[in-house]
XYZ file of C-alpha atoms in Angstrom:
446
model
C 104.636 217.216 -75.201
C 102.300 215.613 -72.701
C 99.131 217.480 -71.697
C 96.896 214.917 -70.072
C 95.829 211.317 -69.858
C 92.582 209.450 -69.310
C 91.333 205.889 -69.592
C 88.021 205.083 -71.289
C 86.236 201.760 -71.271
C 85.883 199.984 -74.610
C 83.174 197.496 -75.487
C 85.683 194.704 -74.859
C 86.016 195.848 -71.249
C 89.576 197.116 -71.478
C 90.631 200.750 -71.296
C 91.189 202.961 -74.322
C 94.317 205.069 -74.591
C 93.987 207.951 -77.044
C 96.897 209.941 -78.461
C 96.540 213.226 -80.343
C 99.205 214.566 -82.711
C 99.395 218.231 -83.656
C 102.156 220.568 -84.773
C 101.248 224.279 -84.314
C 102.998 225.160 -87.585
C 100.932 222.855 -89.808
C 98.107 225.386 -90.164
C 100.364 228.233 -91.303
C 100.729 227.176 -94.941
C 98.837 228.724 -97.842
C 98.082 227.014 -101.155
C 97.334 230.341 -102.806
C 94.466 232.720 -103.549
C 91.156 231.059 -104.449
C 92.540 227.568 -103.833
C 89.961 225.525 -101.903
C 92.480 223.687 -99.721
C 93.085 225.734 -96.572
C 95.525 224.281 -94.012
C 94.263 227.066 -91.740
C 91.284 224.772 -91.022
C 93.623 222.705 -88.835
C 94.064 225.640 -86.488
C 90.312 226.097 -86.223
C 89.835 222.425 -85.414
C 92.649 222.387 -82.847
C 91.408 225.485 -81.052
C 87.894 224.059 -80.915
C 89.272 220.834 -79.424
C 91.130 222.940 -76.861
C 88.077 225.096 -76.116
C 86.018 221.995 -75.353
C 88.803 220.853 -72.973
C 89.170 217.607 -74.904
C 92.970 217.886 -74.754
C 92.802 217.082 -71.034
C 91.514 213.616 -71.859
C 94.194 212.613 -74.378
C 97.933 212.258 -74.543
C 98.943 215.141 -76.799
C 102.167 215.077 -78.804
C 104.081 217.345 -81.127
C 105.069 214.917 -83.914
C 108.459 214.714 -85.569
C 108.844 216.057 -89.149
C 109.149 213.118 -91.527
C 112.450 212.828 -93.367
C 112.895 212.343 -97.086
C 114.162 208.844 -96.357
C 110.932 207.920 -94.580
C 108.898 209.215 -97.522
C 110.824 207.061 -100.007
C 109.548 203.871 -98.409
C 106.659 204.475 -100.843
C 107.431 207.461 -103.078
C 110.267 207.487 -105.607
C 113.564 209.158 -104.715
C 113.280 211.463 -107.725
C 109.809 212.678 -106.753
C 110.692 213.324 -103.104
C 113.882 215.117 -104.167
C 111.808 217.320 -106.468
C 109.401 218.227 -103.677
C 112.290 219.056 -101.353
C 113.861 221.435 -103.899
C 110.963 223.198 -105.592
C 109.954 226.676 -104.417
C 107.857 229.463 -105.961
C 111.139 231.218 -106.845
C 112.748 228.448 -108.891
C 109.810 226.967 -110.808
C 111.304 227.961 -114.185
C 114.277 225.709 -113.514
C 111.988 222.768 -112.805
C 109.484 223.164 -115.661
C 110.060 219.645 -117.006
C 109.816 217.998 -113.606
C 106.706 220.010 -112.714
C 104.916 218.635 -115.762
C 106.151 215.124 -114.972
C 105.062 215.224 -111.334
C 101.771 217.101 -111.883
C 102.653 220.126 -109.790
C 102.585 223.823 -110.529
C 100.457 226.705 -111.668
C 98.202 224.844 -114.110
C 97.422 221.906 -111.828
C 95.416 221.476 -108.628
C 98.709 220.995 -106.743
C 100.428 224.409 -106.682
C 103.986 225.099 -105.595
C 103.738 227.280 -102.499
C 106.097 228.544 -99.813
C 107.034 225.798 -97.398
C 105.524 222.997 -99.507
C 107.988 220.325 -98.429
C 107.894 221.405 -94.777
C 104.103 221.063 -94.869
C 104.516 217.516 -96.202
C 107.018 216.607 -93.484
C 104.693 217.820 -90.721
C 101.490 216.003 -91.674
C 103.384 212.872 -92.724
C 105.447 212.716 -89.550
C 102.299 212.874 -87.442
C 100.759 209.882 -89.236
C 103.974 207.881 -88.909
C 104.213 208.692 -85.207
C 100.652 207.493 -84.729
C 101.361 204.228 -86.551
C 104.469 203.610 -84.448
C 102.561 204.225 -81.217
C 99.932 201.692 -82.282
C 102.620 199.177 -83.236
C 104.347 199.545 -79.891
C 101.080 199.156 -78.013
C 101.348 202.598 -76.422
C 97.912 203.718 -77.632
C 94.652 202.243 -78.887
C 93.532 205.239 -80.963
C 95.845 207.800 -82.559
C 94.453 211.013 -84.076
C 96.131 213.173 -86.729
C 93.655 215.572 -88.311
C 96.388 217.057 -90.522
C 96.850 213.725 -92.330
C 94.658 211.749 -94.701
C 95.946 213.084 -98.053
C 94.758 210.105 -100.015
C 95.221 211.144 -103.660
C 99.047 211.364 -103.839
C 100.648 208.713 -106.060
C 104.039 207.042 -105.947
C 105.621 209.681 -108.188
C 102.902 212.234 -108.760
C 100.968 214.890 -106.863
C 97.209 214.792 -107.238
C 94.076 216.344 -105.768
C 95.841 218.809 -103.422
C 97.981 215.909 -102.087
C 101.761 215.614 -102.435
C 102.947 212.907 -100.023
C 100.593 210.033 -99.236
C 100.900 209.842 -95.464
C 98.228 207.134 -95.371
C 100.222 204.675 -97.463
C 103.351 205.371 -95.410
C 101.457 204.812 -92.146
C 99.930 201.563 -93.442
C 103.389 200.328 -94.471
C 104.529 201.042 -90.919
C 101.544 199.149 -89.468
C 102.273 196.173 -91.747
C 105.573 195.676 -89.919
C 103.552 194.359 -86.974
C 100.058 193.549 -88.269
C 99.432 190.822 -90.842
C 96.386 192.655 -92.217
C 95.410 196.336 -92.189
C 91.991 197.732 -93.134
C 91.739 201.191 -94.712
C 88.363 202.972 -94.537
C 87.679 206.193 -96.461
C 84.546 208.307 -95.815
C 85.750 211.304 -97.863
C 83.381 212.304 -100.680
C 86.232 211.605 -103.136
C 87.518 208.121 -103.910
C 90.723 207.197 -102.063
C 92.502 206.385 -105.308
C 96.097 206.855 -104.161
C 95.755 204.372 -101.300
C 93.800 201.861 -103.361
C 96.370 202.012 -106.171
C 99.264 201.444 -103.762
C 97.736 198.218 -102.390
C 95.681 197.084 -105.392
C 97.650 193.857 -105.854
C 98.060 192.702 -102.250
C 95.753 190.847 -99.883
C 97.383 192.288 -96.750
C 95.539 195.614 -97.074
C 91.833 195.915 -97.745
C 90.549 199.312 -98.852
C 86.912 200.337 -98.315
C 85.842 203.633 -99.886
C 82.385 205.236 -100.049
C 82.419 208.131 -102.510
C 80.650 210.113 -105.203
C 81.149 208.420 -108.570
C 80.412 209.767 -112.039
C 81.697 213.037 -113.510
C 83.540 213.723 -110.274
C 87.204 213.785 -109.262
C 89.204 211.541 -109.439
C 86.912 209.466 -111.664
C 87.942 206.119 -110.154
C 86.247 203.800 -107.679
C 83.765 201.836 -109.772
C 82.243 198.906 -107.922
C 83.931 196.551 -110.424
C 87.374 197.849 -109.418
C 87.960 195.158 -106.807
C 91.705 194.517 -106.997
C 94.062 192.380 -109.049
C 96.423 189.407 -108.658
C 96.785 188.519 -104.959
C 94.650 191.564 -104.121
C 91.617 190.502 -106.144
C 88.547 191.143 -104.035
C 90.376 193.283 -101.489
C 89.449 196.682 -102.934
C 85.882 197.459 -101.848
C 84.238 200.417 -103.585
C 80.800 201.873 -102.918
C 80.009 204.363 -105.733
C 77.326 206.842 -104.674
C 75.327 209.764 -106.086
C 74.513 213.278 -104.884
C 72.526 214.057 -101.763
C 73.576 211.130 -99.573
C 71.785 211.293 -96.203
C 72.723 209.971 -92.761
C 70.270 207.073 -92.834
C 71.154 206.005 -96.372
C 74.889 206.184 -95.640
C 74.534 204.144 -92.452
C 72.419 201.494 -94.216
C 75.377 200.795 -96.496
C 78.371 201.504 -94.263
C 77.519 199.361 -91.235
C 76.561 196.020 -92.829
C 79.420 196.124 -95.337
C 81.993 197.050 -92.691
C 80.705 194.336 -90.356
C 81.143 191.802 -93.166
C 84.665 193.108 -93.862
C 85.656 192.714 -90.211
C 84.232 189.185 -90.099
C 85.926 188.064 -93.321
C 89.198 190.013 -93.385
C 89.920 190.088 -89.622
C 92.280 193.097 -89.686
C 94.862 193.668 -86.981
C 94.596 197.447 -87.269
C 92.418 200.050 -88.985
C 93.260 203.351 -90.675
C 90.207 205.619 -90.905
C 90.244 208.649 -93.224
C 87.572 211.122 -92.084
C 87.370 213.565 -94.979
C 84.832 216.230 -94.010
C 83.859 217.108 -97.580
C 81.078 214.514 -97.343
C 79.233 216.868 -94.973
C 76.266 218.988 -96.015
C 77.240 222.383 -97.382
C 80.810 221.562 -98.363
C 82.349 223.862 -100.959
C 83.365 220.954 -103.228
C 81.276 218.059 -101.908
C 77.800 216.919 -102.923
C 76.644 214.728 -100.037
C 74.235 215.825 -97.321
C 75.579 214.258 -94.120
C 75.218 215.840 -90.696
C 77.929 215.695 -88.042
C 75.947 212.937 -86.342
C 75.871 210.827 -89.512
C 79.562 211.347 -90.272
C 80.612 210.649 -86.684
C 78.421 207.548 -86.479
C 80.915 205.920 -88.857
C 83.758 206.795 -86.483
C 81.824 205.450 -83.510
C 81.044 202.185 -85.318
C 84.672 201.664 -86.350
C 85.803 202.228 -82.762
C 83.283 199.696 -81.460
C 85.359 196.796 -82.840
C 88.090 197.480 -80.288
C 90.955 197.326 -82.809
C 93.932 199.722 -82.941
C 92.848 202.720 -85.036
C 94.750 205.517 -86.749
C 92.239 208.340 -87.329
C 93.147 210.878 -90.016
C 91.637 213.978 -91.593
C 91.401 214.479 -95.338
C 89.191 216.641 -97.524
C 86.903 219.393 -96.316
C 86.618 222.814 -97.886
C 84.068 224.736 -95.842
C 86.600 225.230 -93.102
C 84.252 226.168 -90.249
C 82.412 222.876 -90.803
C 85.677 220.924 -91.013
C 86.606 222.242 -87.578
C 83.165 221.376 -86.237
C 83.390 217.853 -87.630
C 86.832 216.922 -86.365
C 86.307 218.479 -82.937
C 83.042 216.568 -82.572
C 84.601 213.322 -83.767
C 87.394 213.783 -81.240
C 84.704 213.946 -78.550
C 83.058 210.818 -79.978
C 86.351 208.923 -79.792
C 86.699 210.109 -76.193
C 83.064 209.149 -75.472
C 82.613 212.646 -74.115
C 79.401 214.666 -74.549
C 80.018 218.263 -75.602
C 77.481 221.114 -75.682
C 76.071 222.338 -78.976
C 77.029 225.920 -78.089
C 80.560 226.546 -79.314
C 82.781 227.831 -76.479
C 84.699 231.041 -77.006
C 88.075 230.564 -78.670
C 90.541 232.448 -80.862
C 88.495 231.689 -83.999
C 85.023 232.092 -82.507
C 83.847 234.506 -85.214
C 84.251 231.815 -87.904
C 81.222 230.014 -86.484
C 78.791 232.909 -86.930
C 75.896 233.491 -87.112
C 74.574 230.704 -84.862
C 77.795 229.708 -83.041
C 76.505 226.135 -82.804
C 78.444 222.916 -83.265
C 75.979 220.835 -85.256
C 74.862 221.362 -88.853
C 71.402 221.166 -90.364
C 71.310 219.070 -93.567
C 70.164 220.932 -96.658
C 66.634 220.428 -98.085
C 67.779 218.604 -101.203
C 66.958 215.394 -103.022
C 68.857 212.216 -102.252
C 69.657 210.777 -105.674
C 70.633 207.446 -104.104
C 67.470 205.359 -104.347
C 66.764 202.524 -101.887
C 66.900 200.061 -104.772
C 70.248 201.415 -105.969
C 71.772 201.286 -102.494
C 70.448 197.765 -101.986
C 72.108 196.663 -105.248
C 75.457 198.164 -104.195
C 75.208 196.527 -100.775
C 74.350 193.122 -102.248
C 77.183 193.306 -104.797
C 79.726 194.178 -102.110
C 78.469 191.426 -99.808
C 78.843 188.936 -102.640
C 82.363 190.174 -103.373
C 83.351 189.729 -99.732
C 81.661 186.350 -99.387
C 83.711 185.049 -102.318
C 86.972 185.708 -100.479
C 88.595 182.654 -98.951
C 88.663 183.995 -95.408
C 91.419 186.088 -93.854
C 94.743 185.764 -95.721
C 97.760 184.623 -93.721
C 101.418 185.518 -94.068
C 104.610 183.685 -93.261
C 106.124 184.445 -89.864
C 109.159 186.707 -89.992
C 111.167 188.995 -87.777
C 109.465 192.351 -87.255
C 111.430 195.118 -89.033
C 112.588 197.992 -86.837
C 110.454 201.119 -86.511
C 111.661 204.233 -88.295
C 112.781 205.701 -84.934
C 115.682 204.484 -82.846
C 114.180 203.070 -79.681
C 117.256 203.312 -77.458
C 120.185 205.645 -77.017
C 123.769 204.484 -76.721
C 123.223 203.598 -73.066
C 120.310 203.470 -70.696
C 119.945 206.472 -68.438
C 118.802 210.043 -68.307
C 119.438 212.567 -71.090
C 121.332 210.091 -73.245
C 119.035 210.313 -76.263
C 117.152 207.175 -75.356
C 113.423 206.645 -75.594
C 113.033 207.015 -71.828
C 114.286 210.586 -71.741
C 111.784 213.028 -70.294
C 109.265 210.295 -69.609
C 107.480 209.448 -66.382
C 106.144 206.154 -65.138
C 102.433 206.025 -65.952
C 101.745 203.945 -62.848
C 100.902 205.147 -59.373
C 103.245 207.580 -57.711
C 105.831 206.391 -55.189
C 104.480 206.326 -51.634
C 105.239 204.128 -48.665
C 102.234 201.977 -49.568
C 102.516 202.354 -53.329
C 99.039 203.854 -53.511
C 99.866 207.283 -54.920
C 97.879 208.700 -57.809
C 98.753 210.926 -60.754
C 97.552 214.511 -60.389
C 97.726 217.606 -62.559
C 99.572 220.463 -60.885
C 97.173 223.177 -59.736
C 99.121 225.815 -61.684
C 98.621 224.071 -65.023
C 95.820 224.370 -67.539
C 93.190 226.115 -65.513
C 89.782 226.235 -67.159
C 86.556 228.008 -66.307
C 86.558 230.207 -63.217
C 90.018 228.982 -62.254
C 91.612 230.492 -65.340
C 93.715 233.377 -64.079
C 96.300 233.743 -66.811
């Protein structure tokens, strides 16, 4: 579904094409009473993006639901089959498997209505974004419903069931020799790190709370194994992390990673639980500090898949991801939240930006300096960017052509228009939005 299109200028001088993936059903699911994970937050974020008219400056798509076969490129057949069959009504029949796969009433991964459908929706969006990047049809792809970084090969964990990040990275590896994964969630991205712990084709960089905090992994000495030794980069942090302290670590380490690893594409997980005031988080970042990471990653001019992740104060999650969408678009938005279907959630101030809490930052300058120096040393010891043997690029998970070229034959060109200038006698036509579509402001007469 195509809403709009705009070109932005990147630091390299070329234009940026941004695609946005959203399925209206993804926010309808419910983990259960008192559970901190609320898919409803995705609706708040989407409506805020719409209210700021950001949709007009992106190509917006309804993604395909991922199939079980696509999920098994990482997860085991048995685990995916279990997820596809389990419902709240048949849990007694699956008691053994529920214990095996860490799902059910006494875990943090409950069995709820539509569980597998939820997984197909957020996973399909991440895969679609990866395919668009591979095909060169976009420079930045956004899927705020993705980023579920704790799921393991055959186990649910930390509110995550299918690891859409791993699946998207595997898709990117079909085209790119090296992929960089960056995780700014307050929790360690253990599922992604574990999946690529022994390879040098994926580098993982995670900044997270460490010490008596879920999932308990991500020590600075966990730097990979075998061929992947040195390619897992962990920055363990303490409570109260501020914008300035975070930036002093994030920017120099990431710059060193880019220089040494030379990735062909980046996957950025933007978990919003590292913001001030999160229900489960313990950092003290503002929207500006969180989004500065996004802005810095974009400045390298590499293909980027931008994903959501954690975030449990849902009004702030919506604020964060709407603002970071505007940052990716290089569009200034007002601090006053425009009226939308979920306007009352942003009471009492109805403002976009957050004020950090008056709390102590337990990360001392000396401690941060030690972490930064250790990570720089780890990266310096790598022998430059790893190379891989040339091989034929595997096909994407979608069929690119129908049985014959033409209209309405199931091919990729169905229902698509030429993005160039419109046909005129001089070939100087320009694309225009029809006056009856998507009025905003005083022109809205629906």
